[in-house]
Tab-separated table of C-alpha atoms in Angstrom:
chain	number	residue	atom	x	y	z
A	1	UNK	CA	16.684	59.613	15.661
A	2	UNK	CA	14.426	61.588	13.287
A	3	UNK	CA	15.297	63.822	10.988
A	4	UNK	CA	14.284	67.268	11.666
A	5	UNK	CA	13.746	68.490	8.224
A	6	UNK	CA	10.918	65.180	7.652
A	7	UNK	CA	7.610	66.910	6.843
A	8	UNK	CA	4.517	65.317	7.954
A	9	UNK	CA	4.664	63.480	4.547
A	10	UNK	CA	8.095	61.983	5.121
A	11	UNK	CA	6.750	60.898	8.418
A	12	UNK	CA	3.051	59.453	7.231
A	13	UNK	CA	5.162	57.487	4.474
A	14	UNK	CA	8.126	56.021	6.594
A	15	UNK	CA	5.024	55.058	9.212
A	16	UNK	CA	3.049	53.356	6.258
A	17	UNK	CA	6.207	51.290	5.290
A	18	UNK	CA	6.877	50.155	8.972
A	19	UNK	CA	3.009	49.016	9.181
A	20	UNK	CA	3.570	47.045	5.596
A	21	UNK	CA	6.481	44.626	7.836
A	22	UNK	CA	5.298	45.081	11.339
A	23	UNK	CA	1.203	44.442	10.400
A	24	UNK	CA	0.444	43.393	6.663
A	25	UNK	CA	3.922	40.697	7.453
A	26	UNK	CA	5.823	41.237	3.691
A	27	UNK	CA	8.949	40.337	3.308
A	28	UNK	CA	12.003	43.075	3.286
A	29	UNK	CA	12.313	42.818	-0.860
A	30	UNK	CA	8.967	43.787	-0.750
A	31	UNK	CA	9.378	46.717	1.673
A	32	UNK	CA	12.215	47.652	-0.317
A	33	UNK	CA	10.301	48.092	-3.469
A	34	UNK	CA	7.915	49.752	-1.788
A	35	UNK	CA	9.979	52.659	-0.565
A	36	UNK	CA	11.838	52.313	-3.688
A	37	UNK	CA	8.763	53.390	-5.698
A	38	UNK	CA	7.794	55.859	-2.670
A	39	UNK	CA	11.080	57.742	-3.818
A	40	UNK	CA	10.275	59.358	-6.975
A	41	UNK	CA	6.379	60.249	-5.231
A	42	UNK	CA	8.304	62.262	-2.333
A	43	UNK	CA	10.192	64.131	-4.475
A	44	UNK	CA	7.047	64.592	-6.533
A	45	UNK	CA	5.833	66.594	-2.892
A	46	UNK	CA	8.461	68.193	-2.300
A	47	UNK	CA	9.071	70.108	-5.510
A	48	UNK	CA	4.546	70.845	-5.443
A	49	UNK	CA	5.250	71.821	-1.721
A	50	UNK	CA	3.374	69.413	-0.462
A	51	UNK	CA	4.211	68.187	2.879
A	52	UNK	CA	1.114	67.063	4.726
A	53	UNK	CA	-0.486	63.938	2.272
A	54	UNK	CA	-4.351	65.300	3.218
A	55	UNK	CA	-3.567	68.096	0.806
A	56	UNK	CA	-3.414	65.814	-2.119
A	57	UNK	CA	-6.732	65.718	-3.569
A	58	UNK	CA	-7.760	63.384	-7.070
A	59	UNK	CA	-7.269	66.239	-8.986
A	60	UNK	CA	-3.906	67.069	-8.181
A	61	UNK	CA	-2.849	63.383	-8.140
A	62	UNK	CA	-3.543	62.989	-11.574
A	63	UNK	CA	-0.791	64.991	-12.038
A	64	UNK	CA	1.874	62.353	-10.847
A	65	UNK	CA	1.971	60.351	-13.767
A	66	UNK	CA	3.022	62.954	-16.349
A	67	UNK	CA	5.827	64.219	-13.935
A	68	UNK	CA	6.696	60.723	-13.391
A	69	UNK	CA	7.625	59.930	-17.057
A	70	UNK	CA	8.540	63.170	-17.468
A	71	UNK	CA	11.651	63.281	-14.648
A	72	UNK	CA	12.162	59.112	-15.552
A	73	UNK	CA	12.886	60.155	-19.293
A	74	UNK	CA	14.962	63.431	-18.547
A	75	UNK	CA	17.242	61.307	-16.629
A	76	UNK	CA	17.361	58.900	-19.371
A	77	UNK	CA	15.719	56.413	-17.197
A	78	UNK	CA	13.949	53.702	-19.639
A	79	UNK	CA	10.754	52.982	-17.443
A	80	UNK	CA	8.123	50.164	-18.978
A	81	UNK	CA	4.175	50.212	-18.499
A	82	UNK	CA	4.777	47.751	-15.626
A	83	UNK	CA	7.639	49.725	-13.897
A	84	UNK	CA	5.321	52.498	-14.437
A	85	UNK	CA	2.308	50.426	-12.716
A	86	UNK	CA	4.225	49.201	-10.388
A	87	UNK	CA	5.322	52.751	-8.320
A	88	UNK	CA	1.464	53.804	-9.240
A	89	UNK	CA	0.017	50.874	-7.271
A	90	UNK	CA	2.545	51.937	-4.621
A	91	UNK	CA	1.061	55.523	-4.105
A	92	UNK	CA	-2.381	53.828	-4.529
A	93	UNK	CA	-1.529	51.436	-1.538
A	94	UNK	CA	-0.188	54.280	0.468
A	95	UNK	CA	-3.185	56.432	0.266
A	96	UNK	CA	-5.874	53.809	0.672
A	97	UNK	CA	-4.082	52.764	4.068
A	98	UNK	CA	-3.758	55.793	5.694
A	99	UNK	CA	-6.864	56.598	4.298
A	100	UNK	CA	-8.250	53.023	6.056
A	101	UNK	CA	-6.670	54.186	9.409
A	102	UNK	CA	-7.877	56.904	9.729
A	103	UNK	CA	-4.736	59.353	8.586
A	104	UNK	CA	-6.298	60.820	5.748
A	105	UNK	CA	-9.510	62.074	5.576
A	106	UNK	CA	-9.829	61.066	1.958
A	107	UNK	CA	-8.451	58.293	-0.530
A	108	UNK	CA	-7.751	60.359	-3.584
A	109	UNK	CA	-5.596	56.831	-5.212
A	110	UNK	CA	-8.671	55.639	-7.655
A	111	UNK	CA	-7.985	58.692	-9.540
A	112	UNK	CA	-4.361	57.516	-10.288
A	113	UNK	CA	-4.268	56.022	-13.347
A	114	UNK	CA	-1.288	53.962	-15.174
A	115	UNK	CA	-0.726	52.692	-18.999
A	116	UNK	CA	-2.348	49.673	-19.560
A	117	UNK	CA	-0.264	46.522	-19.851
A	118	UNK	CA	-0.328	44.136	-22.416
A	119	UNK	CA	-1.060	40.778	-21.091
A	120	UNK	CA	2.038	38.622	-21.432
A	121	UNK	CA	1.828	34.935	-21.322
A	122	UNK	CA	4.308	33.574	-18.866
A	123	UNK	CA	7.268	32.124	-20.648
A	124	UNK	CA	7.429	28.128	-20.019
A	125	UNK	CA	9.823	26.147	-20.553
A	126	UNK	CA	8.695	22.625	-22.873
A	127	UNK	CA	9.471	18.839	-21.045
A	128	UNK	CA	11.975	17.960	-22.699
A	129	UNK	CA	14.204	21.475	-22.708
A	130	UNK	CA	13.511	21.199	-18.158
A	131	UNK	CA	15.084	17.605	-18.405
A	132	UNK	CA	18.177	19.067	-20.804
A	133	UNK	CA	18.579	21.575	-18.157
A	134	UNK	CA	18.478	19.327	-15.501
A	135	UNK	CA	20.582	17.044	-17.121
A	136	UNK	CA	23.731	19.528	-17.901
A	137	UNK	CA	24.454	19.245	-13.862
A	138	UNK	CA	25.081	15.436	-14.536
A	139	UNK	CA	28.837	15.636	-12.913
A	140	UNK	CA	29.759	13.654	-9.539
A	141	UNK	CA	31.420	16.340	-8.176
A	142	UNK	CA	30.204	18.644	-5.066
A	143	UNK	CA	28.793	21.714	-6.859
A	144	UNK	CA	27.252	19.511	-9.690
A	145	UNK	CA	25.440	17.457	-6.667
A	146	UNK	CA	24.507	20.643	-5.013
A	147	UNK	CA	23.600	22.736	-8.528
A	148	UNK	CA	21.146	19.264	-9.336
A	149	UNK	CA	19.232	19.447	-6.383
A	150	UNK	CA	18.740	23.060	-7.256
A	151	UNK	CA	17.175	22.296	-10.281
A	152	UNK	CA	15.527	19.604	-9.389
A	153	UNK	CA	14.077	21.548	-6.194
A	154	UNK	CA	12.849	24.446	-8.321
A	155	UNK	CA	11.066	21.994	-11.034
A	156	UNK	CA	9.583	19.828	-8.423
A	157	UNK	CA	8.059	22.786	-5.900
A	158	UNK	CA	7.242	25.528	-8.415
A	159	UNK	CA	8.775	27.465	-5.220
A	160	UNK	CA	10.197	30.994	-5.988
A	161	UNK	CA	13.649	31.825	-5.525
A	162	UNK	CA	13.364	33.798	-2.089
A	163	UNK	CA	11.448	30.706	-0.913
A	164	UNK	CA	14.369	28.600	-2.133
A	165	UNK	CA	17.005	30.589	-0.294
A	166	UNK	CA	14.879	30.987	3.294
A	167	UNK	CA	14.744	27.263	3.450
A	168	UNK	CA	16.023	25.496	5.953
A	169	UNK	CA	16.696	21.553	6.600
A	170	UNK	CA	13.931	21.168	8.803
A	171	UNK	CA	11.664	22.250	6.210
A	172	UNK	CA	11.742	18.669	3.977
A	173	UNK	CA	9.997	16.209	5.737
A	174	UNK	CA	8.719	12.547	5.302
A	175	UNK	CA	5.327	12.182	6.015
A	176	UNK	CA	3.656	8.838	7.159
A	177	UNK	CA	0.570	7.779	5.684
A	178	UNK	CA	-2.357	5.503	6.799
A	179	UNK	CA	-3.657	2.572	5.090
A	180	UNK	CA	-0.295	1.483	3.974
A	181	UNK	CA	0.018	4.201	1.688
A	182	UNK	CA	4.127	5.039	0.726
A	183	UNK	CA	5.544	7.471	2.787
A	184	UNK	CA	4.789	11.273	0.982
A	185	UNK	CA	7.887	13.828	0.831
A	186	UNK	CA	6.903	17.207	1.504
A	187	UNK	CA	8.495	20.427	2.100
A	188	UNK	CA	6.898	23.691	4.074
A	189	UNK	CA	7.778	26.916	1.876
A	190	UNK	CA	7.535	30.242	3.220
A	191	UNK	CA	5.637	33.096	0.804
A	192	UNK	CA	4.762	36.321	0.338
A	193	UNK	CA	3.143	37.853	3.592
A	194	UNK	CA	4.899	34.751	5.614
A	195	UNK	CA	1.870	32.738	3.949
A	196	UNK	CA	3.171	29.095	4.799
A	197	UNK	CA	2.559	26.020	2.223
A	198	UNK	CA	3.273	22.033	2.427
A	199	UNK	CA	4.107	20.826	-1.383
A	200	UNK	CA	5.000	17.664	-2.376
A	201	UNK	CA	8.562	16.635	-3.133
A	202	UNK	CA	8.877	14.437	-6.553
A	203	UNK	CA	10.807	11.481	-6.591
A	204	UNK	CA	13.443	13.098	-8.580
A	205	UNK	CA	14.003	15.520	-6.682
A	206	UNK	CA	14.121	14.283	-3.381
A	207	UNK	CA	16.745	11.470	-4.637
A	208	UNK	CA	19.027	14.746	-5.727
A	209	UNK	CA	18.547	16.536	-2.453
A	210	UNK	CA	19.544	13.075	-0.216
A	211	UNK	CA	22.959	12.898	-2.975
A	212	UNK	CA	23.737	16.153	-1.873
A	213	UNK	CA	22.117	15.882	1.832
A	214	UNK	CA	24.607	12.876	2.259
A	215	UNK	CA	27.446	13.772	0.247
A	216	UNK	CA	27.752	17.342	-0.011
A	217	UNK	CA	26.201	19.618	2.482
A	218	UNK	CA	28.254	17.869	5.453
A	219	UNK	CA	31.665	19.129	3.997
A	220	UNK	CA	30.029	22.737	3.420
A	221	UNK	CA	28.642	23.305	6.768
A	222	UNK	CA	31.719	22.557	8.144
A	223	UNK	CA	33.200	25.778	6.517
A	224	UNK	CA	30.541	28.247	7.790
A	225	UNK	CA	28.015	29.162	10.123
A	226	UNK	CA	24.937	28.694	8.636
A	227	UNK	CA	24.118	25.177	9.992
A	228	UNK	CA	20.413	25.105	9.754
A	229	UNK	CA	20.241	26.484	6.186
A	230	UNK	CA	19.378	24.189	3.555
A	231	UNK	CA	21.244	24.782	0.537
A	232	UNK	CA	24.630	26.328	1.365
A	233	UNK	CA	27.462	27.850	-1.075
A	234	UNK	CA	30.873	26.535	-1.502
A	235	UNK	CA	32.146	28.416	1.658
A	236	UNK	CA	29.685	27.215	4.081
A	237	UNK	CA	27.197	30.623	3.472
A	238	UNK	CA	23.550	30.669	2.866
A	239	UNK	CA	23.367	30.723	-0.813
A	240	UNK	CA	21.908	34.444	-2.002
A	241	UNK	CA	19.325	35.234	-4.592
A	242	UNK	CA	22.258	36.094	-7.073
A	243	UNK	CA	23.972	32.844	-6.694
A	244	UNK	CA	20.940	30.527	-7.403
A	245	UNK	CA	20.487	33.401	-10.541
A	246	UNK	CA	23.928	32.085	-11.548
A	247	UNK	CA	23.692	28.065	-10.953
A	248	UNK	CA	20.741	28.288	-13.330
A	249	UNK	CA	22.268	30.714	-16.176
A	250	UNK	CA	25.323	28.358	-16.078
A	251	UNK	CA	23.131	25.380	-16.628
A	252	UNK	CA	21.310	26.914	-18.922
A	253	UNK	CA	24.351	27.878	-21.353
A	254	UNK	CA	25.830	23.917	-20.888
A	255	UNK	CA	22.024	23.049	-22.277
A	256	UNK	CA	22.179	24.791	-25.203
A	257	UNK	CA	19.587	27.171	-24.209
A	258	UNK	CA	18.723	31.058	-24.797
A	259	UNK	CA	19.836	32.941	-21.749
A	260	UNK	CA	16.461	35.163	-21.567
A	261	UNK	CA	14.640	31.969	-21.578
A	262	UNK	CA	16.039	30.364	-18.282
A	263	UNK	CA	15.470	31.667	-15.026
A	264	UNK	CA	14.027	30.192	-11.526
A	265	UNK	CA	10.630	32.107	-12.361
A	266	UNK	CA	10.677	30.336	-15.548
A	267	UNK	CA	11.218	26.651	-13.826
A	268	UNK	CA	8.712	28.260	-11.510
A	269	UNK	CA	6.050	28.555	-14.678
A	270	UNK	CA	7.014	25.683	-16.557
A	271	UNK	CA	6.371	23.830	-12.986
A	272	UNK	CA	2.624	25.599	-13.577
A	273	UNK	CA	2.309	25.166	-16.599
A	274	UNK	CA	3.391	21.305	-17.323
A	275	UNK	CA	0.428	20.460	-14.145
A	276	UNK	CA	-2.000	22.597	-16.115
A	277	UNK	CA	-1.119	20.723	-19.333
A	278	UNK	CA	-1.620	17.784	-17.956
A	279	UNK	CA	-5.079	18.047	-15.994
A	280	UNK	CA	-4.465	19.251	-12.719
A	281	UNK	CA	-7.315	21.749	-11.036
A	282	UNK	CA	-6.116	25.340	-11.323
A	283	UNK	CA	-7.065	25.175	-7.467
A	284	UNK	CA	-4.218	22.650	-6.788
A	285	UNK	CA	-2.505	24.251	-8.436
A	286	UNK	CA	-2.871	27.626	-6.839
A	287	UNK	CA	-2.675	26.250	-3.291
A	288	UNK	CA	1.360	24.632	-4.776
A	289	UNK	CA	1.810	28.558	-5.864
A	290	UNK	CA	1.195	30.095	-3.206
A	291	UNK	CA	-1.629	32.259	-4.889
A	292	UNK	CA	-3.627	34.040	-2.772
A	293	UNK	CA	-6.156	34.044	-5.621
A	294	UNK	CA	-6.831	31.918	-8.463
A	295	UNK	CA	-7.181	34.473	-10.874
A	296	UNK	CA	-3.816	35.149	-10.722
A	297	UNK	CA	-3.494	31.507	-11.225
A	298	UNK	CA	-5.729	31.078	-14.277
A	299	UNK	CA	-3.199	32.734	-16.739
A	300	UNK	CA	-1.841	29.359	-16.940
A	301	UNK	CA	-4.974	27.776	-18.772
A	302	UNK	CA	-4.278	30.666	-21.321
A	303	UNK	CA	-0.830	29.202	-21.848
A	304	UNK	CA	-2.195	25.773	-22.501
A	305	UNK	CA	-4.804	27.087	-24.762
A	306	UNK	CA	-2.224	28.988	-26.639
A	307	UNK	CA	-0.325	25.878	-27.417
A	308	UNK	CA	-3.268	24.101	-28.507
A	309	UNK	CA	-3.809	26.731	-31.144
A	310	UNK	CA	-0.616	26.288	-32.166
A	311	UNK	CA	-0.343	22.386	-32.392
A	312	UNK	CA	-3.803	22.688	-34.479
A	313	UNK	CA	-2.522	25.412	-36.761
A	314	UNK	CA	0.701	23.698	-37.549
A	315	UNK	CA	-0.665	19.723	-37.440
A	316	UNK	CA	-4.306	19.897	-39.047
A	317	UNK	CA	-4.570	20.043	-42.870
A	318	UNK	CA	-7.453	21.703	-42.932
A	319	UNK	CA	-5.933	24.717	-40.612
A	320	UNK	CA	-5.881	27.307	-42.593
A	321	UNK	CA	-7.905	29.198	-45.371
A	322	UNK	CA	-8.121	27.392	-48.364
A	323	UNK	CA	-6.455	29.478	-51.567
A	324	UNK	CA	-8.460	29.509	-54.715
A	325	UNK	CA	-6.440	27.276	-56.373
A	326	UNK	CA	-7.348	24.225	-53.393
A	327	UNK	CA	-10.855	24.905	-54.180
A	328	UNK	CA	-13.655	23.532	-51.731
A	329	UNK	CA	-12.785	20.284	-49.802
A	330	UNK	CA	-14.618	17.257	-51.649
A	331	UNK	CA	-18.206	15.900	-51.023
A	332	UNK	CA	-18.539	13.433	-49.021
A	333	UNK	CA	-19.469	10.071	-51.395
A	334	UNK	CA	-22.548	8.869	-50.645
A	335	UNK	CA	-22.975	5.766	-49.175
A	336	UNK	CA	-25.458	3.193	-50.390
A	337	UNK	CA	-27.679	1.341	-47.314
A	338	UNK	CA	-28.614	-2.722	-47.906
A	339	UNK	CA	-31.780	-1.278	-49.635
A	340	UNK	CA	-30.661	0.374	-52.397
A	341	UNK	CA	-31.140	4.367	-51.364
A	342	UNK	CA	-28.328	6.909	-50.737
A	343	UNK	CA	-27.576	7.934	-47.217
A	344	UNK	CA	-25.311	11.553	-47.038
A	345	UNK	CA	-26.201	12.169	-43.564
């Protein structure tokens, strides 16, 4: 039942969030943030006494932002530049819809502007700290064979968490090849927008996943309903978003490593980043993401080009400026051909 007390804004935002799952196909998280963010810009209405959205023009829009930080910081809410940008772009998406179908007569969002955002780097992971973190799930027990293939899973795919959790059995398949090629191991992951991808499965990883196919998951289906789910929790459950959180902090702190530095987004860019680093085309590798476009993708050669800076400036001699008590680097001798002359070049 509606409520009686929605104004027409209440109502042209709750029917914008139903189109965002019914048409545009996200996922509930994303929904969720969505009307989330939506919050603080209905309240923002309400207290202007705004309840139709065709009265919001650019000019009073430009408005929101300074209210926004102001309420966020009264409350003693901490709110970063891409919190900030984040419930901006959400008003910006909300307009420019209804504005598309014919709601609005206008699209007042271009005039909403947010703080720039420094560009961050994604944090990666190096080889040999992925294989210490794989490694500290070494035991033979059930929830070491089941925390392994985790790992393994999320180092292997590059698949994100969500994707992780929404698989089910079904999903890893062997694939036959022609021409005698070896059978190919591939699993279909779900994205954002229900955007469907087949990745490969390494070697690695699918030998974890059939140790815990075989000799784990039998015992924990038994204990719960979920029978079609792929990785399960100790009582037979789909495993959440939390729990896969926790499998990797807990390997993380038996490897020795920082706790802000290990997370399944950061197995997810190492995953990136290690293919990058070692040749493959950023459009492979945005097809194993899941990127809908490359640019998104092509942070990644900025992370390899970092580190090459870095190996030069801490490896090469020469590096850095030379102090005035090094001097200029030597001439070059010159070298003396069979007839006598020098020859510098």
């Amino acid at each position: 039942m509606s409520d009686p007390a929605a104004t027409l804004a209440d109502r042209q935002i709750a029917g914008f969030l139903v189109a965002l799952r019914a048409e545009r196909g996200l996922a509930e998280n994303t929904v969720r943030a969505y009307r989330s963010d939506l919050r603080a810009y209905r309240g923002w209405l309400a207290e202007r006494g705004i309840t139709d959205l065709a009265e919001v023009d650019e000019a009073t829009l430009r408005a929101y932002p300074g209210w926004l930080a102001e309420t966020r910081a009264a409350a003693g809410v901490a709110t970063s530049a891409a919190t900030t940008g984040r419930m901006l772009s959400a008003v910006r998406g909300l307009h420019r819809q209804l504005f598309r179908d014919g709601t609005l007569p206008t699209d007042p969002g271009p005039a909403l502007r947010g703080p720039r955002r420094p560009r961050r780097l994604p944090k990666a992971l190096s080889i040999a700290e992925v294989t210490r973190l794989i490694e500290s799930a070494a035991g033979d027990d059930p929830v070491s064979l089941r925390d392994r293939a985790i790992l393994e899973f999320l180092y292997a795919t590059g698949c994100r968490v969500s994707e992780l959790t929404g698989l089910v059995v079904d999903d890893v398949q062997t694939l036959e090849r022609v021409d005698d090629a070896p059978p190919l191991d591939v699993v279909r992951l779900r994205g954002k927008g229900d955007r469907q991808r087949i990745v490969p499965v390494g070697a690695c990883a699918r030998h974890a996943l059939d140790a815990y196919l075989v000799r784990v998951r039998p015992a924990l289906a038994a204990r719960g309903r979920s029978r079609s789910r792929l990785f399960l929790g100790v009582r037979g459950g789909p495993l959440s978003r939390q729990a896969v959180w926790e499998i990797i902090a807990r390997a993380g702190r038996r490897a020795g490593l920082p706790e802000h530095r290990v997370s399944p987004h950061v197995l997810r860019h190492s995953f990136a980043t290690h293919l990058v680093s070692g040749g493959a085309d950023l459009r492979v590798v945005q097809e194993l993401l899941g990127h809908a476009s490359v640019t998104t993708t092509q942070i990644y050669t900025r992370v390899t080009e970092e580190h090459l800076r870095e190996v030069y400036a801490t490896s090469h001699p020469r590096a850095h400026r030379a102090t005035p008590a090094q001097g200029r680097p030597p001439e070059p001798a010159p070298v003396r051909d069979d007839g006598g002359s020098e020859v510098t070049d």
